[in-house]
């Protein structure tokens, strides 16, 4: 991975999943999900990236070992991306960020914190939210993100993972939801910089494990 990072810039996508997302097994050029993927690749190219990574089609979720590796590595992948491109589907302004479901999901918390460079786009036309090449350098964007997430500006700009400030970090995730109950815990491992066994089916025991280790 380090060889690729040093030689090739890659963009990474953060988004809410729809009903017709392309997958590792089925990358058919049809449906809204494929259109979103295509637009993401266009934006990645504008940043000079020769590689683009999207979770729906770059992870073979039928392989338990690959899924385990992906979950353990997710924070690092987002941190080391040249640019994280965020697509918002339910808002079109800084004043209404809280209305977008992107800010209510579990996995998007680390996708917000990990990258050092982000760009927000919205709607079917992928309109940029600002004209800045990096929205994390925009004081107005950071202020709007602080209002929406209650996360301090320094953490939004340059978050450092670790087990410290556990109560505060837990509060950032408290109102967020995940499709599977285990992901409540798995989506926090990168934020706390801990390793745990990925075992879907263990239910809320996963959260009890991270709860004990974080504190």
Short mmCIF file of N, CA and C in Angstrom, two decimals, residues 5 43 45 50 64 73 78 80-81 84 94 110 119 123 135 145 154 159 161-162 166 168 175 180 201:
data_model
loop_
_atom_site.label_atom_id
_atom_site.label_comp_id
_atom_site.label_asym_id
_atom_site.label_seq_id
_atom_site.Cartn_x
_atom_site.Cartn_y
_atom_site.Cartn_z
N UNK A 5 0.87 4.59 -2.52
CA UNK A 5 0.66 5.94 -2.02
C UNK A 5 1.78 6.87 -2.46
N UNK A 43 -14.47 13.62 -10.72
CA UNK A 43 -13.91 14.56 -9.74
C UNK A 43 -12.51 14.12 -9.29
N UNK A 45 -10.31 12.59 -11.07
CA UNK A 45 -9.39 12.95 -12.16
C UNK A 45 -9.06 14.43 -12.13
N UNK A 50 -5.01 9.13 -10.29
CA UNK A 50 -5.12 8.06 -11.27
C UNK A 50 -5.86 6.86 -10.71
N UNK A 64 -14.81 -13.11 4.01
CA UNK A 64 -14.74 -12.64 5.40
C UNK A 64 -13.37 -12.08 5.75
N UNK A 73 -8.59 -1.51 8.26
CA UNK A 73 -7.74 -0.56 7.54
C UNK A 73 -8.46 0.71 7.13
N UNK A 78 -8.66 6.19 4.47
CA UNK A 78 -9.20 7.55 4.34
C UNK A 78 -8.14 8.59 4.71
N UNK A 80 -4.88 8.38 4.31
CA UNK A 80 -3.79 8.45 3.34
C UNK A 80 -4.25 8.80 1.93
N UNK A 81 -5.56 8.96 1.73
CA UNK A 81 -6.05 9.39 0.42
C UNK A 81 -5.60 10.81 0.13
N UNK A 84 -10.56 13.19 -0.08
CA UNK A 84 -11.80 12.48 0.18
C UNK A 84 -12.93 13.30 -0.42
N UNK A 94 -24.34 25.19 3.34
CA UNK A 94 -23.72 25.05 4.65
C UNK A 94 -24.74 25.22 5.77
N UNK A 110 -15.82 8.53 10.96
CA UNK A 110 -14.39 8.42 10.71
C UNK A 110 -14.03 8.89 9.30
N UNK A 119 -13.55 17.40 -0.04
CA UNK A 119 -14.32 18.29 -0.90
C UNK A 119 -15.76 17.80 -0.89
N UNK A 123 -26.10 16.90 -4.64
CA UNK A 123 -27.11 16.77 -5.68
C UNK A 123 -26.70 15.94 -6.88
N UNK A 135 -11.98 21.72 1.51
CA UNK A 135 -12.98 22.33 2.38
C UNK A 135 -12.55 22.37 3.84
N UNK A 145 -19.52 22.62 10.05
CA UNK A 145 -19.32 21.24 10.49
C UNK A 145 -19.33 21.16 12.02
N UNK A 154 -10.31 21.93 15.61
CA UNK A 154 -8.99 21.33 15.47
C UNK A 154 -9.09 19.85 15.11
N UNK A 159 -7.49 15.54 12.88
CA UNK A 159 -7.81 14.61 13.97
C UNK A 159 -6.69 13.61 14.17
N UNK A 161 -6.03 9.99 15.97
CA UNK A 161 -6.71 8.87 16.63
C UNK A 161 -5.99 8.43 17.90
N UNK A 162 -6.74 7.82 18.80
CA UNK A 162 -6.15 7.32 20.03
C UNK A 162 -7.22 7.10 21.08
N UNK A 166 -12.08 9.66 25.57
CA UNK A 166 -13.04 8.65 25.15
C UNK A 166 -14.49 9.13 25.26
N UNK A 168 -15.69 12.11 25.14
CA UNK A 168 -15.98 13.12 24.12
C UNK A 168 -16.19 12.48 22.76
N UNK A 175 -25.39 9.82 18.47
CA UNK A 175 -26.66 9.96 17.74
C UNK A 175 -26.60 9.34 16.34
N UNK A 180 -26.05 -2.43 10.73
CA UNK A 180 -25.82 -3.60 11.57
C UNK A 180 -25.32 -3.14 12.93
N UNK A 201 -22.49 -11.00 13.90
CA UNK A 201 -23.31 -11.99 14.58
C UNK A 201 -23.17 -11.89 16.08
#
